[in-house]
Amino acid sequence: MERGLFWLPLLALFIWLAWAGWNEYQKLEAYRIWAEKFDRAKYDIYAVLGQKGCDVTWGKPTRQEPANLQTFSLKDVQEIRLIVDDRIYNLADPPAKGRAIALEFLFFNSLNSVRIPFTELALAVEWGNALQQDLPG
C-alpha cells in the first residue's frame, strides 16, 4: 500500500507534465499558422511579434490564436529603447543579463508607448536592431 501511495504523486506529476506539454504545443501550432503572413515573426511565452513591411503586430500567445493583438506602424515610431530591469539601455551596448526584458516603442505624436516583453536579452537586442534599421528616414 505504501508503494501505491508513493507512486500516486508521481502519476499526478506525469499527467500534469503531459498536459503542460500539450498546452504549449497547441500554442506553438497556433503561432505557426498566425506567423505565416508575416515577413519576420517571433514567439516566446510572454509575447508573439510579427512584422510585415512597416507594420508591427504583437499579442499574447494562446492555444487558439494570439490574443490582445495590437498593430502599429514603424512610420509612427520615434525611438526604440531596450528596457532591462526597468532601466533604459542602448541597443548597441546592452547589459550582460537581466530578468525583465522589453522593447519600448515611443511614438511621434503621442505620450503613449508600447512595451513588448521578451524572455531572452539577445533576442530582444536582435529584434531591436532589425526594427531600428527599418525605421523610416
PDB file of C-alpha atoms in Angstrom:
ATOM      1  CA  MET A   1       0.000   0.000   0.000  1.00  0.00           C
ATOM      2  CA  GLU A   2       2.867   2.357   0.781  1.00  0.00           C
ATOM      3  CA  ARG A   3       4.227   1.851  -2.735  1.00  0.00           C
ATOM      4  CA  GLY A   4       0.898   2.823  -4.238  1.00  0.00           C
ATOM      5  CA  LEU A   5       0.816   5.991  -2.159  1.00  0.00           C
ATOM      6  CA  PHE A   6       4.382   6.730  -3.239  1.00  0.00           C
ATOM      7  CA  TRP A   7       3.607   6.378  -6.967  1.00  0.00           C
ATOM      8  CA  LEU A   8       0.344   8.339  -6.884  1.00  0.00           C
ATOM      9  CA  PRO A   9       2.030  11.787  -6.681  1.00  0.00           C
ATOM     10  CA  LEU A  10       4.421  10.755  -9.452  1.00  0.00           C
ATOM     11  CA  LEU A  11       1.467   9.767 -11.622  1.00  0.00           C
ATOM     12  CA  ALA A  12      -0.177  13.126 -10.944  1.00  0.00           C
ATOM     13  CA  LEU A  13       3.086  14.895 -11.831  1.00  0.00           C
ATOM     14  CA  PHE A  14       3.347  12.928 -15.075  1.00  0.00           C
ATOM     15  CA  ILE A  15      -0.242  13.819 -16.025  1.00  0.00           C
ATOM     16  CA  TRP A  16       0.402  17.499 -15.262  1.00  0.00           C
ATOM     17  CA  LEU A  17       3.625  17.483 -17.338  1.00  0.00           C
ATOM     18  CA  ALA A  18       1.829  15.835 -20.246  1.00  0.00           C
ATOM     19  CA  TRP A  19      -0.952  18.450 -20.078  1.00  0.00           C
ATOM     20  CA  ALA A  20       1.577  21.326 -19.906  1.00  0.00           C
ATOM     21  CA  GLY A  21       3.444  19.939 -22.912  1.00  0.00           C
ATOM     22  CA  TRP A  22       0.242  19.565 -24.932  1.00  0.00           C
ATOM     23  CA  ASN A  23      -0.826  23.084 -23.966  1.00  0.00           C
ATOM     24  CA  GLU A  24       2.493  24.549 -25.146  1.00  0.00           C
ATOM     25  CA  TYR A  25       2.347  22.509 -28.348  1.00  0.00           C
ATOM     26  CA  GLN A  26      -1.109  23.952 -29.093  1.00  0.00           C
ATOM     27  CA  LYS A  27       0.234  27.482 -28.566  1.00  0.00           C
ATOM     28  CA  LEU A  28       3.139  26.821 -30.929  1.00  0.00           C
ATOM     29  CA  GLU A  29       0.851  25.431 -33.631  1.00  0.00           C
ATOM     30  CA  ALA A  30      -1.491  28.433 -33.337  1.00  0.00           C
ATOM     31  CA  TYR A  31       1.548  30.733 -33.558  1.00  0.00           C
ATOM     32  CA  ARG A  32       2.931  28.886 -36.599  1.00  0.00           C
ATOM     33  CA  ILE A  33      -0.313  29.403 -38.505  1.00  0.00           C
ATOM     34  CA  TRP A  34      -0.543  33.058 -37.385  1.00  0.00           C
ATOM     35  CA  ALA A  35       3.106  33.800 -38.276  1.00  0.00           C
ATOM     36  CA  GLU A  36       2.839  32.633 -41.901  1.00  0.00           C
ATOM     37  CA  LYS A  37       1.507  36.024 -43.032  1.00  0.00           C
ATOM     38  CA  PHE A  38       4.495  37.993 -41.666  1.00  0.00           C
ATOM     39  CA  ASP A  39       7.951  38.676 -43.087  1.00  0.00           C
ATOM     40  CA  ARG A  40       9.528  38.173 -39.667  1.00  0.00           C
ATOM     41  CA  ALA A  41       7.992  36.719 -36.505  1.00  0.00           C
ATOM     42  CA  LYS A  42       8.970  35.608 -33.012  1.00  0.00           C
ATOM     43  CA  TYR A  43       7.358  33.501 -30.312  1.00  0.00           C
ATOM     44  CA  ASP A  44       8.083  33.223 -26.645  1.00  0.00           C
ATOM     45  CA  ILE A  45       5.998  32.629 -23.554  1.00  0.00           C
ATOM     46  CA  TYR A  46       5.434  36.367 -22.976  1.00  0.00           C
ATOM     47  CA  ALA A  47       4.510  37.621 -26.433  1.00  0.00           C
ATOM     48  CA  VAL A  48       4.245  36.917 -30.128  1.00  0.00           C
ATOM     49  CA  LEU A  49       5.572  39.517 -32.529  1.00  0.00           C
ATOM     50  CA  GLY A  50       5.230  39.818 -36.278  1.00  0.00           C
ATOM     51  CA  GLN A  51       6.470  42.332 -38.822  1.00  0.00           C
ATOM     52  CA  LYS A  52       5.060  42.821 -42.312  1.00  0.00           C
ATOM     53  CA  GLY A  53       6.675  45.775 -44.060  1.00  0.00           C
ATOM     54  CA  CYS A  54       6.366  48.761 -41.717  1.00  0.00           C
ATOM     55  CA  ASP A  55       3.557  47.236 -39.650  1.00  0.00           C
ATOM     56  CA  VAL A  56       4.356  45.533 -36.362  1.00  0.00           C
ATOM     57  CA  THR A  57       1.756  43.316 -34.676  1.00  0.00           C
ATOM     58  CA  TRP A  58       2.107  41.799 -31.245  1.00  0.00           C
ATOM     59  CA  GLY A  59      -0.014  39.994 -28.688  1.00  0.00           C
ATOM     60  CA  LYS A  60      -0.161  37.203 -26.136  1.00  0.00           C
ATOM     61  CA  PRO A  61       0.135  33.562 -27.246  1.00  0.00           C
ATOM     62  CA  THR A  62      -2.863  31.312 -26.565  1.00  0.00           C
ATOM     63  CA  ARG A  63      -3.926  27.848 -27.710  1.00  0.00           C
ATOM     64  CA  GLN A  64      -6.448  29.125 -30.269  1.00  0.00           C
ATOM     65  CA  GLU A  65      -4.600  32.107 -31.753  1.00  0.00           C
ATOM     66  CA  PRO A  66      -2.688  35.065 -30.337  1.00  0.00           C
ATOM     67  CA  ALA A  67      -4.895  37.304 -28.196  1.00  0.00           C
ATOM     68  CA  ASN A  68      -4.918  41.029 -27.433  1.00  0.00           C
ATOM     69  CA  LEU A  69      -3.323  41.793 -30.788  1.00  0.00           C
ATOM     70  CA  GLN A  70      -2.114  45.351 -31.309  1.00  0.00           C
ATOM     71  CA  THR A  71      -0.662  46.788 -34.507  1.00  0.00           C
ATOM     72  CA  PHE A  72       1.368  49.925 -35.069  1.00  0.00           C
ATOM     73  CA  SER A  73       3.416  51.328 -37.910  1.00  0.00           C
ATOM     74  CA  LEU A  74       7.148  51.888 -37.746  1.00  0.00           C
ATOM     75  CA  LYS A  75       6.424  55.159 -39.578  1.00  0.00           C
ATOM     76  CA  ASP A  76       4.913  56.445 -36.313  1.00  0.00           C
ATOM     77  CA  VAL A  77       7.842  55.315 -34.135  1.00  0.00           C
ATOM     78  CA  GLN A  78      10.264  57.982 -32.986  1.00  0.00           C
ATOM     79  CA  GLU A  79      12.569  55.758 -30.938  1.00  0.00           C
ATOM     80  CA  ILE A  80      13.084  52.120 -29.949  1.00  0.00           C
ATOM     81  CA  ARG A  81      14.516  51.561 -26.482  1.00  0.00           C
ATOM     82  CA  LEU A  82      15.771  48.461 -24.713  1.00  0.00           C
ATOM     83  CA  ILE A  83      14.382  48.177 -21.174  1.00  0.00           C
ATOM     84  CA  VAL A  84      16.085  45.712 -18.829  1.00  0.00           C
ATOM     85  CA  ASP A  85      15.011  45.515 -15.192  1.00  0.00           C
ATOM     86  CA  ASP A  86      13.262  48.917 -15.550  1.00  0.00           C
ATOM     87  CA  ARG A  87      16.444  50.613 -16.794  1.00  0.00           C
ATOM     88  CA  ILE A  88      16.963  52.012 -20.286  1.00  0.00           C
ATOM     89  CA  TYR A  89      19.906  50.675 -22.291  1.00  0.00           C
ATOM     90  CA  ASN A  90      21.327  51.435 -25.698  1.00  0.00           C
ATOM     91  CA  LEU A  91      20.759  48.644 -28.227  1.00  0.00           C
ATOM     92  CA  ALA A  92      24.429  48.893 -29.200  1.00  0.00           C
ATOM     93  CA  ASP A  93      25.576  48.359 -25.596  1.00  0.00           C
ATOM     94  CA  PRO A  94      23.138  46.033 -23.786  1.00  0.00           C
ATOM     95  CA  PRO A  95      23.783  44.626 -20.320  1.00  0.00           C
ATOM     96  CA  ALA A  96      25.146  41.106 -19.916  1.00  0.00           C
ATOM     97  CA  LYS A  97      21.941  39.777 -18.356  1.00  0.00           C
ATOM     98  CA  GLY A  98      18.597  40.803 -16.984  1.00  0.00           C
ATOM     99  CA  ARG A  99      15.301  39.442 -15.760  1.00  0.00           C
ATOM    100  CA  ALA A 100      12.574  41.765 -17.047  1.00  0.00           C
ATOM    101  CA  ILE A 101      13.364  42.500 -20.701  1.00  0.00           C
ATOM    102  CA  ALA A 102      11.300  44.561 -23.143  1.00  0.00           C
ATOM    103  CA  LEU A 103      11.499  46.706 -26.240  1.00  0.00           C
ATOM    104  CA  GLU A 104       9.763  50.049 -25.819  1.00  0.00           C
ATOM    105  CA  PHE A 105       8.451  51.936 -28.827  1.00  0.00           C
ATOM    106  CA  LEU A 106       7.990  55.697 -28.436  1.00  0.00           C
ATOM    107  CA  PHE A 107       5.692  57.416 -30.937  1.00  0.00           C
ATOM    108  CA  PHE A 108       5.977  60.873 -32.535  1.00  0.00           C
ATOM    109  CA  ASN A 109       2.570  62.354 -31.787  1.00  0.00           C
ATOM    110  CA  SER A 110       1.649  60.513 -28.638  1.00  0.00           C
ATOM    111  CA  LEU A 111       2.584  60.294 -24.995  1.00  0.00           C
ATOM    112  CA  ASN A 112       1.801  56.587 -25.157  1.00  0.00           C
ATOM    113  CA  SER A 113       4.402  53.932 -25.691  1.00  0.00           C
ATOM    114  CA  VAL A 114       4.290  50.202 -26.340  1.00  0.00           C
ATOM    115  CA  ARG A 115       6.388  47.700 -24.389  1.00  0.00           C
ATOM    116  CA  ILE A 116       6.824  44.254 -25.866  1.00  0.00           C
ATOM    117  CA  PRO A 117       8.249  41.727 -23.383  1.00  0.00           C
ATOM    118  CA  PHE A 118      10.987  39.232 -24.271  1.00  0.00           C
ATOM    119  CA  THR A 119      12.369  36.230 -22.411  1.00  0.00           C
ATOM    120  CA  GLU A 120      15.866  36.440 -23.912  1.00  0.00           C
ATOM    121  CA  LEU A 121      18.051  39.534 -23.917  1.00  0.00           C
ATOM    122  CA  ALA A 122      19.898  38.533 -27.106  1.00  0.00           C
ATOM    123  CA  LEU A 123      16.614  38.086 -28.975  1.00  0.00           C
ATOM    124  CA  ALA A 124      15.362  41.489 -27.810  1.00  0.00           C
ATOM    125  CA  VAL A 125      18.575  43.161 -28.979  1.00  0.00           C
ATOM    126  CA  GLU A 126      18.410  41.351 -32.329  1.00  0.00           C
ATOM    127  CA  TRP A 127      14.792  42.434 -32.888  1.00  0.00           C
ATOM    128  CA  GLY A 128      15.523  45.961 -31.695  1.00  0.00           C
ATOM    129  CA  ASN A 129      18.390  46.331 -34.151  1.00  0.00           C
ATOM    130  CA  ALA A 130      16.378  44.861 -37.040  1.00  0.00           C
ATOM    131  CA  LEU A 131      13.409  47.133 -36.373  1.00  0.00           C
ATOM    132  CA  GLN A 132      15.712  50.119 -35.863  1.00  0.00           C
ATOM    133  CA  GLN A 133      17.065  49.572 -39.382  1.00  0.00           C
ATOM    134  CA  ASP A 134      13.510  49.504 -40.739  1.00  0.00           C
ATOM    135  CA  LEU A 135      12.595  52.870 -39.207  1.00  0.00           C
ATOM    136  CA  PRO A 136      11.947  55.406 -41.957  1.00  0.00           C
ATOM    137  CA  GLY A 137      14.428  58.241 -42.518  1.00  0.00           C
TER     138      GLY A 137
END
